Short mmCIF file of C-alpha atoms in Angstrom, two decimals:
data_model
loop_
_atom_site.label_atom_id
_atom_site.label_comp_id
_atom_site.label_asym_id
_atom_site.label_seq_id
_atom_site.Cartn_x
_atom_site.Cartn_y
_atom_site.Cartn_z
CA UNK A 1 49.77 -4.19 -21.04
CA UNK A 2 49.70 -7.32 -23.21
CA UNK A 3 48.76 -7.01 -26.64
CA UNK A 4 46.05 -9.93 -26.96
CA UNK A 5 43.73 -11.84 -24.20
CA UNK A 6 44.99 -13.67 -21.17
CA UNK A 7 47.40 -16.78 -23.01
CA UNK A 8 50.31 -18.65 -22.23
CA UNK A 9 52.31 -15.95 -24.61
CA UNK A 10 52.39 -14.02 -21.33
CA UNK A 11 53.14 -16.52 -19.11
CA UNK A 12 55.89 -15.31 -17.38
CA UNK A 13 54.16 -11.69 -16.72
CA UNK A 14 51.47 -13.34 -15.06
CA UNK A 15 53.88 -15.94 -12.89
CA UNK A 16 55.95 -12.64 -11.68
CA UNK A 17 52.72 -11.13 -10.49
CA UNK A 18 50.48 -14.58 -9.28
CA UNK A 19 53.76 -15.39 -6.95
CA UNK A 20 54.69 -12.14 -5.81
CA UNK A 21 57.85 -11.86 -8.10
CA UNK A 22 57.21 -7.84 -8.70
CA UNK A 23 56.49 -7.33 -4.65
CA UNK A 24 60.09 -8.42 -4.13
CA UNK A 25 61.39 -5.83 -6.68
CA UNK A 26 59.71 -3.10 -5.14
CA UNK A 27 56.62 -2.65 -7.72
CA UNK A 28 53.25 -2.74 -7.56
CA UNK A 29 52.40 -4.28 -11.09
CA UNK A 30 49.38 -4.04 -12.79
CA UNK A 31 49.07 -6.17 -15.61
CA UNK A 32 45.85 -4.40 -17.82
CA UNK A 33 43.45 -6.52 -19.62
CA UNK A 34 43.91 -6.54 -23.91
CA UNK A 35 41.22 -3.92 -25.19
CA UNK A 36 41.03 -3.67 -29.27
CA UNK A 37 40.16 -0.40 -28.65
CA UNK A 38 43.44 1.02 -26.75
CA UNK A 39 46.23 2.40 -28.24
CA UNK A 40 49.18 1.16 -26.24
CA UNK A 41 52.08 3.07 -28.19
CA UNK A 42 49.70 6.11 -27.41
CA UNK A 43 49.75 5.41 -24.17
CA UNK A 44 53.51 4.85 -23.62
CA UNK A 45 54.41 8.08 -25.09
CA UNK A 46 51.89 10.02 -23.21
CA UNK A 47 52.85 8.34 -19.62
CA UNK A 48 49.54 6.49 -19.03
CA UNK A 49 51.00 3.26 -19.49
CA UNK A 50 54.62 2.24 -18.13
CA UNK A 51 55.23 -0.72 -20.66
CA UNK A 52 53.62 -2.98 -23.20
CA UNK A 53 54.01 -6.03 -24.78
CA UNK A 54 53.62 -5.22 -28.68
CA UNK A 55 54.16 -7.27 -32.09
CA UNK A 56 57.20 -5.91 -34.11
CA UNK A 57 54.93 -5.28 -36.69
CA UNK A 58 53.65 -2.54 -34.59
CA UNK A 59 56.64 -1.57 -32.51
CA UNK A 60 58.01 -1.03 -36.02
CA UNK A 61 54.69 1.16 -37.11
CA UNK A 62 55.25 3.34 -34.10
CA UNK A 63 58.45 4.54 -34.75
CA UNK A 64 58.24 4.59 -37.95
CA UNK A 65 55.48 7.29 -37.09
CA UNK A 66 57.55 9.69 -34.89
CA UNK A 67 56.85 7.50 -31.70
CA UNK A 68 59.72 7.55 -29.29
CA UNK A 69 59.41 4.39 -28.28
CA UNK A 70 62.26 1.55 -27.43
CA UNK A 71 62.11 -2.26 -27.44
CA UNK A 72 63.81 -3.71 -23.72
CA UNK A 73 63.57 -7.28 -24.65
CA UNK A 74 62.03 -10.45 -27.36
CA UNK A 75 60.58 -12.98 -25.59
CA UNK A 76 59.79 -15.01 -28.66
CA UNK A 77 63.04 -15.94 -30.48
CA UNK A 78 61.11 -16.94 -33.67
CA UNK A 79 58.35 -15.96 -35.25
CA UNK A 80 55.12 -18.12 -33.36
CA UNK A 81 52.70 -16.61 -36.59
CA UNK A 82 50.81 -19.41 -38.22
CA UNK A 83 47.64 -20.04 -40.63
CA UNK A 84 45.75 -22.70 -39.94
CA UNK A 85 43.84 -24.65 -42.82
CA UNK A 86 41.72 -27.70 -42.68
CA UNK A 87 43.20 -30.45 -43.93
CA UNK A 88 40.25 -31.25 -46.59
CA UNK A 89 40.71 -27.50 -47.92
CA UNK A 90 43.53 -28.35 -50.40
CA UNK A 91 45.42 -25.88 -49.14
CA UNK A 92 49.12 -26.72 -48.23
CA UNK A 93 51.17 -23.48 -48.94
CA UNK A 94 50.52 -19.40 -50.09
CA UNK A 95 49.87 -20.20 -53.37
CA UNK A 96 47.39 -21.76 -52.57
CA UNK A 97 45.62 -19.20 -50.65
CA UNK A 98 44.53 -17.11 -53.92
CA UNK A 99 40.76 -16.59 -53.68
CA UNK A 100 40.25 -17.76 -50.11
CA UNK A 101 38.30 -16.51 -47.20
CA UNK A 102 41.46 -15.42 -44.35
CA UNK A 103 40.31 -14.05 -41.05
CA UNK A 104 41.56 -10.21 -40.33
CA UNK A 105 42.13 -9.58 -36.88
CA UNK A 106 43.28 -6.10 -37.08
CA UNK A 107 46.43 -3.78 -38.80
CA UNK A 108 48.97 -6.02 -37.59
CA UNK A 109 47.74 -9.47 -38.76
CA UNK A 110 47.16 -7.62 -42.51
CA UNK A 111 50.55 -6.87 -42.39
CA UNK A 112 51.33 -10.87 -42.12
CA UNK A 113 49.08 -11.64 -44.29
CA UNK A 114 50.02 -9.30 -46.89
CA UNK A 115 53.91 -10.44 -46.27
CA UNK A 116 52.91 -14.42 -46.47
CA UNK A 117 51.12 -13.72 -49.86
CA UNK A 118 54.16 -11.51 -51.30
CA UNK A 119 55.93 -14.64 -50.92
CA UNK A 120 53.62 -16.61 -53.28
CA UNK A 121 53.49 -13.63 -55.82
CA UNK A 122 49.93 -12.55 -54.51
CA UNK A 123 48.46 -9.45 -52.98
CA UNK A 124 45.97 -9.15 -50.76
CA UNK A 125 43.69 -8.39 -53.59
CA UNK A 126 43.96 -11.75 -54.20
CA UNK A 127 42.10 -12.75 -51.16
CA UNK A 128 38.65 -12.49 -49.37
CA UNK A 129 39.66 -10.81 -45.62
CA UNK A 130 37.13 -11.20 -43.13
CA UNK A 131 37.19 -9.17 -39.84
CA UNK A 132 37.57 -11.44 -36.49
CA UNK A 133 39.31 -11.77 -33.33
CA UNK A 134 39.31 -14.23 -30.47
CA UNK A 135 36.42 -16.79 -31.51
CA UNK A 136 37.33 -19.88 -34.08
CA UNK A 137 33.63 -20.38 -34.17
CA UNK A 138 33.72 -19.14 -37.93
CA UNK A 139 37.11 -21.12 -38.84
CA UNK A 140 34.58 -24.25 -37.19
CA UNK A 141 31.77 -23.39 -39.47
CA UNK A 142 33.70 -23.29 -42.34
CA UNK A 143 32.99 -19.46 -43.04
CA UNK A 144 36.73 -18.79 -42.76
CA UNK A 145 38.91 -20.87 -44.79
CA UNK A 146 42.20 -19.86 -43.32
CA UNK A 147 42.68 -18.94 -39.25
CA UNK A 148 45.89 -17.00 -38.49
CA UNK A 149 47.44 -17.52 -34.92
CA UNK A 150 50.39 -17.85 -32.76
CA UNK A 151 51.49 -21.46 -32.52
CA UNK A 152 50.02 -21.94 -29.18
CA UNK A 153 46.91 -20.92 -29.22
CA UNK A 154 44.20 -21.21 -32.21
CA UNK A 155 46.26 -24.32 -33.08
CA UNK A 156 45.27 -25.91 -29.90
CA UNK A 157 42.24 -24.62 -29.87
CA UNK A 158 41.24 -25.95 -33.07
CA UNK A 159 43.15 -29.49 -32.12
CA UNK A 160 40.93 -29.77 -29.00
CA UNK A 161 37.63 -28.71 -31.16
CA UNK A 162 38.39 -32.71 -33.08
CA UNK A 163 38.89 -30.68 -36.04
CA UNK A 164 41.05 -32.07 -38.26
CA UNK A 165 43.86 -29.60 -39.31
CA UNK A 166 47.24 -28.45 -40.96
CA UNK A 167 49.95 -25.90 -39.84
CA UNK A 168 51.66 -23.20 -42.12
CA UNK A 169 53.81 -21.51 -40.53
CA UNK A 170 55.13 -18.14 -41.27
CA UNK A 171 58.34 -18.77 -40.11
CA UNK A 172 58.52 -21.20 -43.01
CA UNK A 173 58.68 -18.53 -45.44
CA UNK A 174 61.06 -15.91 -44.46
CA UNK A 175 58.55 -13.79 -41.94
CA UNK A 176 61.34 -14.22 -39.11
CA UNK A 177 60.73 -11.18 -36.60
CA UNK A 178 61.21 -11.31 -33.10
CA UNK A 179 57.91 -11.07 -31.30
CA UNK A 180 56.38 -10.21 -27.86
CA UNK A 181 58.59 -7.21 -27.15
CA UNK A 182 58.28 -5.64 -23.95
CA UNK A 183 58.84 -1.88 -25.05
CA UNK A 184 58.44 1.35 -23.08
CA UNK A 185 59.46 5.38 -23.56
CA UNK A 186 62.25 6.63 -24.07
CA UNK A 187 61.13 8.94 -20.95
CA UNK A 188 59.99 6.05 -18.74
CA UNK A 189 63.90 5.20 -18.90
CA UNK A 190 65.09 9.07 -18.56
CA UNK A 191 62.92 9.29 -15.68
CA UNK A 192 62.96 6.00 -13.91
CA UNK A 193 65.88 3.91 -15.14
CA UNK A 194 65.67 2.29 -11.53
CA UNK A 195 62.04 1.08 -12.12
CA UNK A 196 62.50 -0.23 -16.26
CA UNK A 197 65.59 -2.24 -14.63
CA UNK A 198 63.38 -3.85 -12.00
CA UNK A 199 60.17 -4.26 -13.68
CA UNK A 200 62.85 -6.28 -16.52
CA UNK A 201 64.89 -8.07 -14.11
CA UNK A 202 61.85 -9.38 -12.20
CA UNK A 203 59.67 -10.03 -16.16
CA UNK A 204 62.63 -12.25 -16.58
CA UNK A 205 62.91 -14.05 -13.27
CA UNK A 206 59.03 -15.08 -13.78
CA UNK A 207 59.56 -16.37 -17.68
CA UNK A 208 62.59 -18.14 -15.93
CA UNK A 209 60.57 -19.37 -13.53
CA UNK A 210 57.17 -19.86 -15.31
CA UNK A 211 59.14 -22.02 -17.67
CA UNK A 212 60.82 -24.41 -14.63
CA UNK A 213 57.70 -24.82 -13.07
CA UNK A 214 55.07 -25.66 -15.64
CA UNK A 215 52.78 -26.55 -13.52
CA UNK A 216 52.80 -23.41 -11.20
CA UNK A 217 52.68 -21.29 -14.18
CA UNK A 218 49.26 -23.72 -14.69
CA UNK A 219 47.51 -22.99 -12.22
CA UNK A 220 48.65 -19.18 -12.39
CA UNK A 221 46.96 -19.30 -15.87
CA UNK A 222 43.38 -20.64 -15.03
CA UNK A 223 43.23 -18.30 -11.89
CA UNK A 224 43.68 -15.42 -13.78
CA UNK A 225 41.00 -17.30 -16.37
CA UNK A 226 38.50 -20.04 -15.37
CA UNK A 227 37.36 -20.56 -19.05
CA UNK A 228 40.97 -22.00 -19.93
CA UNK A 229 41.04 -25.88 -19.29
CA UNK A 230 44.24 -27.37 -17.32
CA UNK A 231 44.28 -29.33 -21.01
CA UNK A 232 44.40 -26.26 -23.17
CA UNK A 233 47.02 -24.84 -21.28
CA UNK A 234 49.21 -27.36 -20.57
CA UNK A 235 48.93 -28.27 -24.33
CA UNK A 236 49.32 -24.46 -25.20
CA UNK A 237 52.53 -23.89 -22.60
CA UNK A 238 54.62 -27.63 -23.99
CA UNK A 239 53.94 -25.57 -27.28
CA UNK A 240 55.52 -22.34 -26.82
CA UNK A 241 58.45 -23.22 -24.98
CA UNK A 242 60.73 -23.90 -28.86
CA UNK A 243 59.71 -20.28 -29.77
CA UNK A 244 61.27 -18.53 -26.44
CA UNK A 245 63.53 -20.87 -25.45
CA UNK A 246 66.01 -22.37 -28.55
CA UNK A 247 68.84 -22.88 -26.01
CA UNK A 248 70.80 -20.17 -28.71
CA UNK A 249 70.28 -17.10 -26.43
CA UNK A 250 68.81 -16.49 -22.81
CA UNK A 251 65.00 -15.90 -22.55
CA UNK A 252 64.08 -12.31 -23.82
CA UNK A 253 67.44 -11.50 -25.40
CA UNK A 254 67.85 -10.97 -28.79
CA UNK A 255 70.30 -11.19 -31.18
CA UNK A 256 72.04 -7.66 -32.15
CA UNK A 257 73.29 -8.66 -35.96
CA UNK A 258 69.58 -9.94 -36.42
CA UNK A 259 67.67 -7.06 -34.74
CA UNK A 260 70.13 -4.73 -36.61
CA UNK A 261 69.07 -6.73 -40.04
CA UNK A 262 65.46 -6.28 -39.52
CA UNK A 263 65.45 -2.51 -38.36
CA UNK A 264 67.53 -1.77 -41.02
CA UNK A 265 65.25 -3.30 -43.43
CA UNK A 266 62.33 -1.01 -41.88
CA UNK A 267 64.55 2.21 -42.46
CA UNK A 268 64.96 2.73 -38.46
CA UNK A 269 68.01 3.18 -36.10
CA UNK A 270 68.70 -0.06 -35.30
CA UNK A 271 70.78 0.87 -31.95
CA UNK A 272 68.82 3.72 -30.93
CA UNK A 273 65.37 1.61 -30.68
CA UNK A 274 66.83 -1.40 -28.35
CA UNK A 275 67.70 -0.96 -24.95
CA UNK A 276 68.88 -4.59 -23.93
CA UNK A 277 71.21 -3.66 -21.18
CA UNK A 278 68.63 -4.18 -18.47
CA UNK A 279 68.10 -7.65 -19.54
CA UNK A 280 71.90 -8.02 -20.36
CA UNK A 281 72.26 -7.20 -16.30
CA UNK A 282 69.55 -9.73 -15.08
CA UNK A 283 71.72 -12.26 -16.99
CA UNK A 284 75.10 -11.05 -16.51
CA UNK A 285 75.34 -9.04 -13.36
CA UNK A 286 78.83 -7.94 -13.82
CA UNK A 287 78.03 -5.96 -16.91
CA UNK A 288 77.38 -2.08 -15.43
#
């Protein structure tokens, strides 16, 4: 289950089932529809839900909690988090954000928020959150002074509206998380170790795929959504690639010293929480 609408962020889910890439693995994949209202690490644990893309933010909430969760793979290899301002709002950097109106699209996002302010010696006292999701409409208005986003979405979605805007990024100041992890149950793996390897291997083939074939991964796109423009998403897709694919590591892999950096800094088991080897297989077949 993704963990936000239909977008180019999933890309490579969406390729592996549009061209049959899970059929040939032996799965019958069903990729759910985002719903604010489900609890995906919930769902994992319990066995309603076989995997789920989540945010590190809450991967790291989950276990945190008790949840015996682990991450199988990073498809973003740097943090794709931005706030975007217009550019008559005087607003260039954090420090700047004391006093302003910054959309809140739910636990996670606060958490970002809270983290980009810490860096500009502010607290979220310091701001005025307003709940929202999906629609820019109030960013447009000028109701919201500050839009959060991942780089290839509200950003083009704001570029396309002929607004004229400006691009903070998170990454910028120190929030440097891996995110879109593809996590599942410790149990899912216990049980079927055969079926986390193949629904990985064949996640992988599609990103690989997805990102070789642009266009294909297109047309996959508006199929699955109608209301997406071939513009927005070939915009949104040219966008994304830097954040998954920096040429340092393969697509989806992540890097142990860093992952062990940032668990550590969350008080978790760094090494207990990560299960790469069944991406570490896709890529390098002679590892068993």
């Amino acid at each position: 289950m993704p963990n936000w609408f239909i977008d180019t962020e999933f890309a490579g889910y969406y390729f592996a089932k549009h061209y049959g890439i899970y059929n040939e693995y032996n799965l019958d994949a069903e990729i759910l529809n985002f719903d604010y209202s489900y609890d995906a690490p919930a769902s994992l644990s319990l066995g309603k839900l076989d995997f789920a893309v989540m945010s590190t933010s809450k991967f790291v909430t989950s276990c945190q909690m008790g949840g015996d969760l682990v991450a199988l793979l990073a498809i973003f290899q740097y943090e794709p988090s931005v706030f975007i301002v217009k550019n008559n709002s005087g607003i260039v950097k954090p420090e700047d954000f004391k006093g302003k109106r910054i959309v809140r699209k739910n636990d996670d996002w606060e958490k970002t928020i809270e983290r980009i302010l810490s860096t500009a010696g502010l607290t979220l006292g310091d701001v005025i959150l307003v709940p929202g999701g999906k629609d820019i409409s109030p960013f447009e208005t000028g109701d919201v002074d500050i839009w959060c986003g991942y780089a290839q979405d509200e950003p083009v979605e704001v570029e396309l509206a002929g607004i004229s805007a400006s691009i903070i990024y998170a990454y910028d100041y120190g929030v440097t998380d891996y995110q879109g992890l593809l996590v599942t149950s410790r149990e899912m793996i216990d049980r079927e170790p055969h079926v986390v390897e193949a629904f990985v291997s064949a996640s992988l083939r599609g990103w690989g795929e997805a990102i070789k074939n642009p266009e294909a991964t297109i047309q996959a796109m508006q199929d699955l959504d109608t209301t997406m423009t071939i513009t927005y998403l070939r915009k949104s897709f040219n966008k994304i690639i830097p954040f998954i694919h920096g040429g340092e590591m393969p697509v989806g892999l992540v890097d142990l010293n860093r992952w062990h950096k940032l668990m550590i800094e969350n008080n978790l088991p760094a090494e207990d929480i990560l299960r790469q080897e069944f991406a570490e297989r896709f890529y390098y077949p002679e590892i068993q």
